[in-house]
PDB file of C-alpha atoms and ligand atoms in Angstrom:
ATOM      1  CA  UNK A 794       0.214 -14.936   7.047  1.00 79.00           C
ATOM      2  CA  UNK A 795      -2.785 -13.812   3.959  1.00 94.00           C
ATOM      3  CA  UNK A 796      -1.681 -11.898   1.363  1.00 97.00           C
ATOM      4  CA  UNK A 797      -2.576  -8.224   1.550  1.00 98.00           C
ATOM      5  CA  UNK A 798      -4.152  -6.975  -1.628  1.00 98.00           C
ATOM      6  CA  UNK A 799      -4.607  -3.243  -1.278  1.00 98.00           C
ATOM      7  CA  UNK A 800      -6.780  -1.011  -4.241  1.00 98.00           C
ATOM      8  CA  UNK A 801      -5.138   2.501  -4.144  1.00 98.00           C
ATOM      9  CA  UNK A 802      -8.130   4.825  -6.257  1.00 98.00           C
ATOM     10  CA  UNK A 803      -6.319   7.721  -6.229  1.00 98.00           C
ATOM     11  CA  UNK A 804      -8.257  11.369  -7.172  1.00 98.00           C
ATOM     12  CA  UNK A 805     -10.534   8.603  -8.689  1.00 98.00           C
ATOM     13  CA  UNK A 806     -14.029   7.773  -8.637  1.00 96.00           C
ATOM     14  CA  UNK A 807     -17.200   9.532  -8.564  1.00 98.00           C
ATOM     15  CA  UNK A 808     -20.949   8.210  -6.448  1.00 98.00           C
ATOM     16  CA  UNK A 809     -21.668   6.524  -9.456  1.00 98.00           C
ATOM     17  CA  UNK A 810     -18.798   4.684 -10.479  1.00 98.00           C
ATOM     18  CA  UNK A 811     -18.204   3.696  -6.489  1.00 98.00           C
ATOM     19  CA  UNK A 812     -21.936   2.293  -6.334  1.00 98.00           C
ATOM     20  CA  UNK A 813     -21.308   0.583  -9.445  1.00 98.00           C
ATOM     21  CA  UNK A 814     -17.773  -1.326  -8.513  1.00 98.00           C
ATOM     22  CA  UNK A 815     -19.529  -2.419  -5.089  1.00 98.00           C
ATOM     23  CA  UNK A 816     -22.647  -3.710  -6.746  1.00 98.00           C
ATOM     24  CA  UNK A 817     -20.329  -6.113  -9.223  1.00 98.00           C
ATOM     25  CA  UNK A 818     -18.454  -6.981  -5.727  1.00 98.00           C
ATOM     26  CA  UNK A 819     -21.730  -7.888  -4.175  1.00 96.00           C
ATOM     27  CA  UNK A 820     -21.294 -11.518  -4.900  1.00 91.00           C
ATOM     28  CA  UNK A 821     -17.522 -11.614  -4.598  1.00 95.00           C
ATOM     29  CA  UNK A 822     -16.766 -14.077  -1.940  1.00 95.00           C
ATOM     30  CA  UNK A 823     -13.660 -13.336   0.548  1.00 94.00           C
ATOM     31  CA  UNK A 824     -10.705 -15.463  -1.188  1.00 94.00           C
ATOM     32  CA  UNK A 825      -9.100 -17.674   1.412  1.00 94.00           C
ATOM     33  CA  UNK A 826      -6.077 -16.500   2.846  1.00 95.00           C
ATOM     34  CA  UNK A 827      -6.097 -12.589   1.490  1.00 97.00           C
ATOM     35  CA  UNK A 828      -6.988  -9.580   3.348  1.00 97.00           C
ATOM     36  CA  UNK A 829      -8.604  -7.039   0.832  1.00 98.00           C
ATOM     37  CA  UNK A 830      -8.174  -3.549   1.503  1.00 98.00           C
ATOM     38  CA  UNK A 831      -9.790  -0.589  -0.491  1.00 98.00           C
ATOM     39  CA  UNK A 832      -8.363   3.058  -0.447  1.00 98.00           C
ATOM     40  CA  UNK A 833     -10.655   5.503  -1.993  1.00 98.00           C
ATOM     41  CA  UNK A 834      -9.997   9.321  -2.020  1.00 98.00           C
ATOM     42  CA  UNK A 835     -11.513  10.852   1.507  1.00 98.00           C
ATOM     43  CA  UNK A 836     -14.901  11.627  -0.207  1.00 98.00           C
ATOM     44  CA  UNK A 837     -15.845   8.463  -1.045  1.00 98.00           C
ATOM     45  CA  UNK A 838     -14.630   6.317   2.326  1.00 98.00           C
ATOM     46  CA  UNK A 839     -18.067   6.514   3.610  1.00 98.00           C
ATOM     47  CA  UNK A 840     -19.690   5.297   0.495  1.00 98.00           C
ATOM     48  CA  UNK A 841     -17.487   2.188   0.386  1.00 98.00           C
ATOM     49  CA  UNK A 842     -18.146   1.048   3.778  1.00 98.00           C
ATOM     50  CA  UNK A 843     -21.507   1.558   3.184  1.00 97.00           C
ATOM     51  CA  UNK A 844     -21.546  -0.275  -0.264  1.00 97.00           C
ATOM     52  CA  UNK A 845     -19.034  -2.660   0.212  1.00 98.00           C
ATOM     53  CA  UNK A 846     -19.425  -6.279   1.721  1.00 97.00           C
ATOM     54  CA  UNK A 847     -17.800  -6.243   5.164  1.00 96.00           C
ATOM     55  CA  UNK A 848     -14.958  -8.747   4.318  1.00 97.00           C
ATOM     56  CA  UNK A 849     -13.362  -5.552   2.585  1.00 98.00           C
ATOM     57  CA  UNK A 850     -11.305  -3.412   4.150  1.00 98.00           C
ATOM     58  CA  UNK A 851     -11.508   0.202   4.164  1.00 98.00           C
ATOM     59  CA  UNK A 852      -8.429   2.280   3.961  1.00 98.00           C
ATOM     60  CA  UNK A 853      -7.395   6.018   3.305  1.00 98.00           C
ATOM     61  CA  UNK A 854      -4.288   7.303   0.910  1.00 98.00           C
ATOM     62  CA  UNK A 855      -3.178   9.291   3.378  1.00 98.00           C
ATOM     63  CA  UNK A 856      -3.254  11.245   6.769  1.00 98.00           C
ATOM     64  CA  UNK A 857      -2.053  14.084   8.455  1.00 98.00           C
ATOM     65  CA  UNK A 858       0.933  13.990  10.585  1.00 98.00           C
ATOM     66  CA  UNK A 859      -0.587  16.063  13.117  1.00 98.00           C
ATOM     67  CA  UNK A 860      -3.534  15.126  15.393  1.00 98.00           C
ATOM     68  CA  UNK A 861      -5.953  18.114  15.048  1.00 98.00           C
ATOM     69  CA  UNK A 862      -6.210  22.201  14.565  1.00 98.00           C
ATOM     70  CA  UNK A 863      -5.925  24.939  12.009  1.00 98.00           C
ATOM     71  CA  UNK A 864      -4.764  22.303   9.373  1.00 98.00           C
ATOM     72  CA  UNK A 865      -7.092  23.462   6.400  1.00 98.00           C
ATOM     73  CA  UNK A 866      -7.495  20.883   4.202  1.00 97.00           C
ATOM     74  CA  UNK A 867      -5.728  18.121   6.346  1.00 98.00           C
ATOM     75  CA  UNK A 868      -7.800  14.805   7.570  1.00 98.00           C
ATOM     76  CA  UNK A 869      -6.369  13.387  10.994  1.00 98.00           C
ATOM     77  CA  UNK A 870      -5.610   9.706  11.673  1.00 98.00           C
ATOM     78  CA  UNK A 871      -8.246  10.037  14.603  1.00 98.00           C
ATOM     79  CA  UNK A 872     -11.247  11.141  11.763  1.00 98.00           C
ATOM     80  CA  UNK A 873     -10.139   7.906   9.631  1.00 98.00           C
ATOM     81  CA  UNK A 874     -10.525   5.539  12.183  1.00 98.00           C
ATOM     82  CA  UNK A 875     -13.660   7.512  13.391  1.00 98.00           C
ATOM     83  CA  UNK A 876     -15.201   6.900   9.422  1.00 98.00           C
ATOM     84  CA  UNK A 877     -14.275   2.790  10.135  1.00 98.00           C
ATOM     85  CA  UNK A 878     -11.309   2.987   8.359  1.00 98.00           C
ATOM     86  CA  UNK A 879      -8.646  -0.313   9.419  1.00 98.00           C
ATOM     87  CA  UNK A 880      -5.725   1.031   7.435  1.00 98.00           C
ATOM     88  CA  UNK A 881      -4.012   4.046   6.084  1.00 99.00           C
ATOM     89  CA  UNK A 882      -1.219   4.375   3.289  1.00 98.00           C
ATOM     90  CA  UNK A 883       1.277   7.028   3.080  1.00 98.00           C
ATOM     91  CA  UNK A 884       4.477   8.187   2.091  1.00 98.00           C
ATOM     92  CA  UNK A 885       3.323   7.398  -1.768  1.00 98.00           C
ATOM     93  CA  UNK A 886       5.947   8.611  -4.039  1.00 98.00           C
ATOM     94  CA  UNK A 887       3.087  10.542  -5.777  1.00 98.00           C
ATOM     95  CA  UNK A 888       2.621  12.731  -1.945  1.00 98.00           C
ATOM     96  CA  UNK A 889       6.203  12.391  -1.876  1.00 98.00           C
ATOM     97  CA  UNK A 890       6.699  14.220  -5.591  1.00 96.00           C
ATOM     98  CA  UNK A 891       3.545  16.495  -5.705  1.00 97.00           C
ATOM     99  CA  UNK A 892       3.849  17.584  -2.193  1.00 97.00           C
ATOM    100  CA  UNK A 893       7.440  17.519  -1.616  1.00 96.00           C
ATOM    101  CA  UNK A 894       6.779  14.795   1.860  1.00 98.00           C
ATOM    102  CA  UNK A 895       9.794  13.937   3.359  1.00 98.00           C
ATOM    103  CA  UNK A 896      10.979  10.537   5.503  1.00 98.00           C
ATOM    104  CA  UNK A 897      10.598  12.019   8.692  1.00 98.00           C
ATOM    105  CA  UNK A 898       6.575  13.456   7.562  1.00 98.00           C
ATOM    106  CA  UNK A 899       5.835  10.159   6.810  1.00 98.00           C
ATOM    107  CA  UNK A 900       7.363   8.595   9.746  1.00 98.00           C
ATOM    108  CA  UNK A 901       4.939  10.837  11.552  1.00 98.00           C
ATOM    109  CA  UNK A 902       1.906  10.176   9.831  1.00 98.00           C
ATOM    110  CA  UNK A 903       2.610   6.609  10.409  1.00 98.00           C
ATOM    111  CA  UNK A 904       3.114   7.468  14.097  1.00 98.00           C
ATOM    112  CA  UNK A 905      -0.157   9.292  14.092  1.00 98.00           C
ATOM    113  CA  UNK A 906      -2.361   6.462  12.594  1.00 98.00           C
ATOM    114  CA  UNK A 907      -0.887   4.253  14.526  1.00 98.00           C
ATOM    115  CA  UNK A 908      -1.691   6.258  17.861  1.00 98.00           C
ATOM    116  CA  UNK A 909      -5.230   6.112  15.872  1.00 98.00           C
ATOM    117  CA  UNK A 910      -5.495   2.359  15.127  1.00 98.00           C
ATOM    118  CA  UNK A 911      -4.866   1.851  12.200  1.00 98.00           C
ATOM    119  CA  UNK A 912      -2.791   0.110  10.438  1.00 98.00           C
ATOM    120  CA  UNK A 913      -0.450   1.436   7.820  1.00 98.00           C
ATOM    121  CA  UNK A 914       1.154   0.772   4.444  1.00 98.00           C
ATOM    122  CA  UNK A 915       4.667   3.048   4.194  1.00 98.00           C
ATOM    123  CA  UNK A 916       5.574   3.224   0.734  1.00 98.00           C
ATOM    124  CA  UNK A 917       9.144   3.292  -0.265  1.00 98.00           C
ATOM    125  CA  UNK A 918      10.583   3.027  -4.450  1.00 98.00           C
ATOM    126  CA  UNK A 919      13.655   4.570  -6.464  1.00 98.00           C
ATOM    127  CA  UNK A 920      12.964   6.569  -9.368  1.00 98.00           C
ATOM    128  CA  UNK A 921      14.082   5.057 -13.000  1.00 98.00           C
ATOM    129  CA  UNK A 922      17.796   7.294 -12.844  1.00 98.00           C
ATOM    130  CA  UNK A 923      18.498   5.716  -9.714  1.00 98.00           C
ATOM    131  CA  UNK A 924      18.213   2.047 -10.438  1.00 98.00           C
ATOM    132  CA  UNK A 925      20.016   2.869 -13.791  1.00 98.00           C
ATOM    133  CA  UNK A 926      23.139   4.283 -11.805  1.00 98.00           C
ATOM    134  CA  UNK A 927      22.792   1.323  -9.175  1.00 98.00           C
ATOM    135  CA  UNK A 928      21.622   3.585  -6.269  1.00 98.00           C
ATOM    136  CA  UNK A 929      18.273   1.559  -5.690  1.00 98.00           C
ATOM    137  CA  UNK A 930      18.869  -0.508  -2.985  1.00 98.00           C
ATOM    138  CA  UNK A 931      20.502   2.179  -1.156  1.00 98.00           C
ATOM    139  CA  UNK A 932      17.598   4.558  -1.836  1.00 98.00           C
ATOM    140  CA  UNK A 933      15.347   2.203  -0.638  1.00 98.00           C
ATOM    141  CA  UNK A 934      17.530   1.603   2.358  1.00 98.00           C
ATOM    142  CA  UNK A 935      17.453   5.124   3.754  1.00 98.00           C
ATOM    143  CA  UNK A 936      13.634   5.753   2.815  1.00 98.00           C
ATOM    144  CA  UNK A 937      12.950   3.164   5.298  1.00 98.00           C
ATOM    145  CA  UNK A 938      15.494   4.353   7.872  1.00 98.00           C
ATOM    146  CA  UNK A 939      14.064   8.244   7.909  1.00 98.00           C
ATOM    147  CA  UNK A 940      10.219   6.839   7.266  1.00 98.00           C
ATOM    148  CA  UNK A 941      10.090   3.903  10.156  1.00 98.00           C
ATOM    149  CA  UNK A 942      11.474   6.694  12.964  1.00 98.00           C
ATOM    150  CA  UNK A 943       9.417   5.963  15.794  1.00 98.00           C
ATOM    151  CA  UNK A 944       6.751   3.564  13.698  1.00 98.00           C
ATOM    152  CA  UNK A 945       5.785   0.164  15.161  1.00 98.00           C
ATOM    153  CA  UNK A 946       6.109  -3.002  14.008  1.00 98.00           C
ATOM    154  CA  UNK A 947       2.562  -3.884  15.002  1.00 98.00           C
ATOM    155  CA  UNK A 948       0.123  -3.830  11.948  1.00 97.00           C
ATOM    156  CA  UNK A 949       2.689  -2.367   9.653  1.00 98.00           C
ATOM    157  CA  UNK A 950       3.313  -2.885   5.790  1.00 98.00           C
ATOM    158  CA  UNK A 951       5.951  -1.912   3.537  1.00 98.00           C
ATOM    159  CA  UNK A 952       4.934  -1.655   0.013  1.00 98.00           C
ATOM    160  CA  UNK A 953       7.899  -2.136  -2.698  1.00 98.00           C
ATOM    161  CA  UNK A 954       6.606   0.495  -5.536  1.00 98.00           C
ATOM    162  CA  UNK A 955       9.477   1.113  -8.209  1.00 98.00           C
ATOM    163  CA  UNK A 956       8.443   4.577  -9.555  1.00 98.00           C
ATOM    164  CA  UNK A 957       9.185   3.423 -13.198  1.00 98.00           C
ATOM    165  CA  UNK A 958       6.768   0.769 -12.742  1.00 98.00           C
ATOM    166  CA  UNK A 959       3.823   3.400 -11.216  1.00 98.00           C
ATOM    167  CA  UNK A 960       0.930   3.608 -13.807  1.00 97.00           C
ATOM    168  CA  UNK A 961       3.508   2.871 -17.052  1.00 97.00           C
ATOM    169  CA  UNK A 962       2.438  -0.530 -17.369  1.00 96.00           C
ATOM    170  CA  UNK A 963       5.754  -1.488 -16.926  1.00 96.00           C
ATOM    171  CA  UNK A 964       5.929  -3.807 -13.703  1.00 97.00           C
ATOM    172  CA  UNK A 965       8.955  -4.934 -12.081  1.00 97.00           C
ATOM    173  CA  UNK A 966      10.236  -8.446 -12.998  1.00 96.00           C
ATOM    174  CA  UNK A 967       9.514 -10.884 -10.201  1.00 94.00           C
ATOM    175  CA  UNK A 968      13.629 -11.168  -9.973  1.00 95.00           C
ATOM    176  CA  UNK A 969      13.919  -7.357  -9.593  1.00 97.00           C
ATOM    177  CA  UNK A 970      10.936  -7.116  -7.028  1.00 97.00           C
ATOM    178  CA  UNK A 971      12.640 -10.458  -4.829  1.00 97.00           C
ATOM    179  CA  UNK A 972      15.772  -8.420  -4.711  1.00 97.00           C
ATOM    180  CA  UNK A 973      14.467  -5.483  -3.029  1.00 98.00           C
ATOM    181  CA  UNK A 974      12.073  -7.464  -0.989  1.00 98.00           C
ATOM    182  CA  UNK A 975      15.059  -9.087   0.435  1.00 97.00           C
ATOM    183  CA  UNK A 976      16.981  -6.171   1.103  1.00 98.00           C
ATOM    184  CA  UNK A 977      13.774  -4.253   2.513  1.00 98.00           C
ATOM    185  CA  UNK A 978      13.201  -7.635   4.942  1.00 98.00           C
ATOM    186  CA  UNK A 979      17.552  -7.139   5.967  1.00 98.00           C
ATOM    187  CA  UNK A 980      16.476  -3.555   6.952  1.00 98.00           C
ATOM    188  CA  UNK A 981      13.331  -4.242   9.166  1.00 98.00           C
ATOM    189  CA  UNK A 982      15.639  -7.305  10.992  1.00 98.00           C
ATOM    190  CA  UNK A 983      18.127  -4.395  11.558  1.00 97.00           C
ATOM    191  CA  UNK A 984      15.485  -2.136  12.421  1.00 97.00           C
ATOM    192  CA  UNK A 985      13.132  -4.260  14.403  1.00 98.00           C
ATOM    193  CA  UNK A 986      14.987  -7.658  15.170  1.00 98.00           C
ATOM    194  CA  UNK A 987      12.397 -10.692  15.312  1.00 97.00           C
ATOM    195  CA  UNK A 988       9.357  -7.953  15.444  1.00 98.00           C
ATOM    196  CA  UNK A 989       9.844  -7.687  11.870  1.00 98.00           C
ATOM    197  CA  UNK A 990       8.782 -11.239  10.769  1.00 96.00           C
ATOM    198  CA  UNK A 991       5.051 -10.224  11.229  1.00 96.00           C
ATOM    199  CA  UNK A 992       5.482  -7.092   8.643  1.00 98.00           C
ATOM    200  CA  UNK A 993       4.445  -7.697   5.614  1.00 98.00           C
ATOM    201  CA  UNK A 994       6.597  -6.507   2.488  1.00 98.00           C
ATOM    202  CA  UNK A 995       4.068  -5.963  -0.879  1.00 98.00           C
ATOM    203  CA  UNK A 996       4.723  -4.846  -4.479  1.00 98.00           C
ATOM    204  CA  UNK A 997       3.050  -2.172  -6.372  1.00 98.00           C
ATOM    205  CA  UNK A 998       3.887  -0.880  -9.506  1.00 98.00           C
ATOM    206  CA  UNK A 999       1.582  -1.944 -12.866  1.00 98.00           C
ATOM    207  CA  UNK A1000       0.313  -4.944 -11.299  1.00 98.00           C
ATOM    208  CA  UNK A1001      -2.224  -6.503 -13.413  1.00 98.00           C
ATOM    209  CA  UNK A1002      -4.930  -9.718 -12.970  1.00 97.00           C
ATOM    210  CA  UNK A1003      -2.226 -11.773 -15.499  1.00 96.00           C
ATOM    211  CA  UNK A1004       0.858 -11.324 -13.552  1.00 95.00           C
ATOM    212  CA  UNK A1005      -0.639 -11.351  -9.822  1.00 96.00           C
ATOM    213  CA  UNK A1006      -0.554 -15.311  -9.751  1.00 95.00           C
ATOM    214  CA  UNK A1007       3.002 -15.528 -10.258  1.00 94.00           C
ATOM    215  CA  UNK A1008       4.255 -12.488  -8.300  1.00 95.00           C
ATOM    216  CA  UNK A1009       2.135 -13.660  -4.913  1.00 95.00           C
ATOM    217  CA  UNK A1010       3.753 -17.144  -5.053  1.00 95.00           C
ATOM    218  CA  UNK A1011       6.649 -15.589  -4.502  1.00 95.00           C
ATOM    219  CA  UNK A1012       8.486 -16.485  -1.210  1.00 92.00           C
ATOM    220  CA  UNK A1013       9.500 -12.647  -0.383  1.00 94.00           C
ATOM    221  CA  UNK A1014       6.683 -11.119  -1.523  1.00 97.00           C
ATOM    222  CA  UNK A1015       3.522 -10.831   0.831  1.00 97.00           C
ATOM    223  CA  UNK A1016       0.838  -9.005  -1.014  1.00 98.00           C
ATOM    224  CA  UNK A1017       0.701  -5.957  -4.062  1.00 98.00           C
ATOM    225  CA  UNK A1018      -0.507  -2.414  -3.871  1.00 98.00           C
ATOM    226  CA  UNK A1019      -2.704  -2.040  -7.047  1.00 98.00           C
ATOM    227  CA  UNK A1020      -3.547   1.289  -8.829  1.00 98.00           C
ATOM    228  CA  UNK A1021      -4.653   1.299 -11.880  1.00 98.00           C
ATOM    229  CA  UNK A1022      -5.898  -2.396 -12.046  1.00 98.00           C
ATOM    230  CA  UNK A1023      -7.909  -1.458  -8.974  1.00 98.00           C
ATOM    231  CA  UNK A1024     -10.395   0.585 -10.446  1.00 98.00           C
ATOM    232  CA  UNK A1025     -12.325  -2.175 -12.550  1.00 98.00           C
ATOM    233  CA  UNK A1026     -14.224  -4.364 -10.649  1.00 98.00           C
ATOM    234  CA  UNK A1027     -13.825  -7.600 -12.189  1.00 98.00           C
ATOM    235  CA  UNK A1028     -10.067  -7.062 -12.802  1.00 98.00           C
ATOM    236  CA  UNK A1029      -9.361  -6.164  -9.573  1.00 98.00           C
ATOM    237  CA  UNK A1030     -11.690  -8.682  -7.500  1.00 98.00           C
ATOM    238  CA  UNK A1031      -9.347 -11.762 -10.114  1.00 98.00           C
ATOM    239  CA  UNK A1032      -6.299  -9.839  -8.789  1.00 98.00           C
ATOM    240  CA  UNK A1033      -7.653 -10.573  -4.826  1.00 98.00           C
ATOM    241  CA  UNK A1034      -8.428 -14.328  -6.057  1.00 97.00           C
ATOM    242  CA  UNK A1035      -4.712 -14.269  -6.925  1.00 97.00           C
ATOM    243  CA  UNK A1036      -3.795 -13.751  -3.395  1.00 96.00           C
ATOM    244  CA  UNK A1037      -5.084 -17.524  -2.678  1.00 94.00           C
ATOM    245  CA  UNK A1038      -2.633 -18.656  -4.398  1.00 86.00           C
ATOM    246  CA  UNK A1039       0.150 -17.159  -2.314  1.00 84.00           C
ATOM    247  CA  UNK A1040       2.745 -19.251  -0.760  1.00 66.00           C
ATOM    248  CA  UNK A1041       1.741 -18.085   2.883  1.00 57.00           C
TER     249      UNK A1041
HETATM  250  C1  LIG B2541       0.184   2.917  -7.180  1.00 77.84           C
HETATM  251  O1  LIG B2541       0.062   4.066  -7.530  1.00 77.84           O
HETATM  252  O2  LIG B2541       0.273   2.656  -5.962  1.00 77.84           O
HETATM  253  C2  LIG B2541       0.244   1.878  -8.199  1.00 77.84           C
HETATM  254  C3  LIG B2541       0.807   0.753  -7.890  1.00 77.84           C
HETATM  255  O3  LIG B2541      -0.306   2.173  -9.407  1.00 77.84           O
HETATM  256  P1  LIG B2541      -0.391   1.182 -10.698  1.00 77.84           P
HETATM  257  O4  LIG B2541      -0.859  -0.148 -10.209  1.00 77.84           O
HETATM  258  O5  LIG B2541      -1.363   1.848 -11.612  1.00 77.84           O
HETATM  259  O6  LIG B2541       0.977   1.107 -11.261  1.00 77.84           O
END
């Protein structure tokens, strides 16, 4: 199994900036054993797979649940793929928060890409209040229940992102992140029986070039979901490097 690296941009990024980051990545050689994937906002997905050596992945932040129509403003799974996109995230807690997304939305976006293609990265995390009054793991627990309705095992992802650690520079301890991976991987053996060995559970959540070496050798931890770290070039590509050094 590689270690999947994914770069979530966000609203991020501009022609300029996207052209830049893919000319300093024009001599960055595919690191053994890690799957790269890069999310940019929709405007900018057919700029990276332009710009971008082909060894990188191309992924979207998010999809609509429904297939096509009088969605204004909605992209379907169907136009991702059709733009050579290999992977979609959703269900970030930022789409959960700003636009009030529930499980079972995200359980049908999934659905949808996966009717598309693609693959998909279903985010699940417990805010700070919940961790501190011991609720996490059974937060986490029913996020995956309501958000893997009806979602294959086939090219699926779960990334671990604790909301605390989201953009605060506060990352989970390796301890705290194994805990939860191990409860997440309990859930998809419930959910999925032996189909679940081939998902891969990741980490996201202020994940930085210093601390990526130690968190991928981690036995329970397959990959990391990287914001902020993401949108440097040289930090991010030494955050992919990291990914070699995973115990897969
Ligand atoms: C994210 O938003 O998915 C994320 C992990 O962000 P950051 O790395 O900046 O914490």
């Amino acid at each position: 199994m590689s270690t999947l690296v994914i770069a979530n941009w966000k609203m991020n990024g501009a022609v300029a900036s996207v052209e830049a980051f893919a000319q300093a990545w024009a001599g960055v050689a595919n690191p053994e054993k890690v799957s790269v994937v890069i999310c940019p906002s929709f405007a900018h997905l057919s700029l990276v797979r332009e710009a971008m050596p082909r060894w990188v992945q191309l992924g979207a932040q998010d999809c609509s649940e429904r297939t096509s129509g009088a969605f204004t403003g909605d992209v379907s799974a169907t136009m991702l793929s059709d733009l050579g996109c290999q992977w979609v995230i959703v269900g970030h807690s930022e789409r959960r928060a700003c636009h009030s997304e529930t499980d079972s939305q995200v359980a049908q976006k999934a659905q949808r890409a996966q009717q598309a293609g693609l693959q998909v990265a279903v985010c699940v995390g417990e805010q700070l209040w919940q961790r501190e009054t011991s609720e996490h793991h059974q937060v986490v627990a029913a996020q995956l229940a309501g958000s893997l309705e009806g979602v294959s095992p086939e090219g699926l992802a779960i990334a671990y992102e604790p909301i605390w650690a989201i953009g605060t520079g506060h990352a989970a301890s390796t301890q705290q992140a194994e805990d939860m991976h191990g409860q997440i991987r309990h859930c998809l053996a419930g959910h999925y029986g032996e189909a679940a060995e081939s998902i891969k559970v990741i980490y996201g959540g202020s994940v930085k070039p210093a601390t990526a070496r130690a968190l991928f050798a981690s036995e329970t931890i397959d990959g990391a979901l990287v914001g902020g770290a993401s949108l440097e070039a040289d930090s991010f590509a030494e955050i992919a490097r990291a990914g070699t050094f995973g115990r897969k």
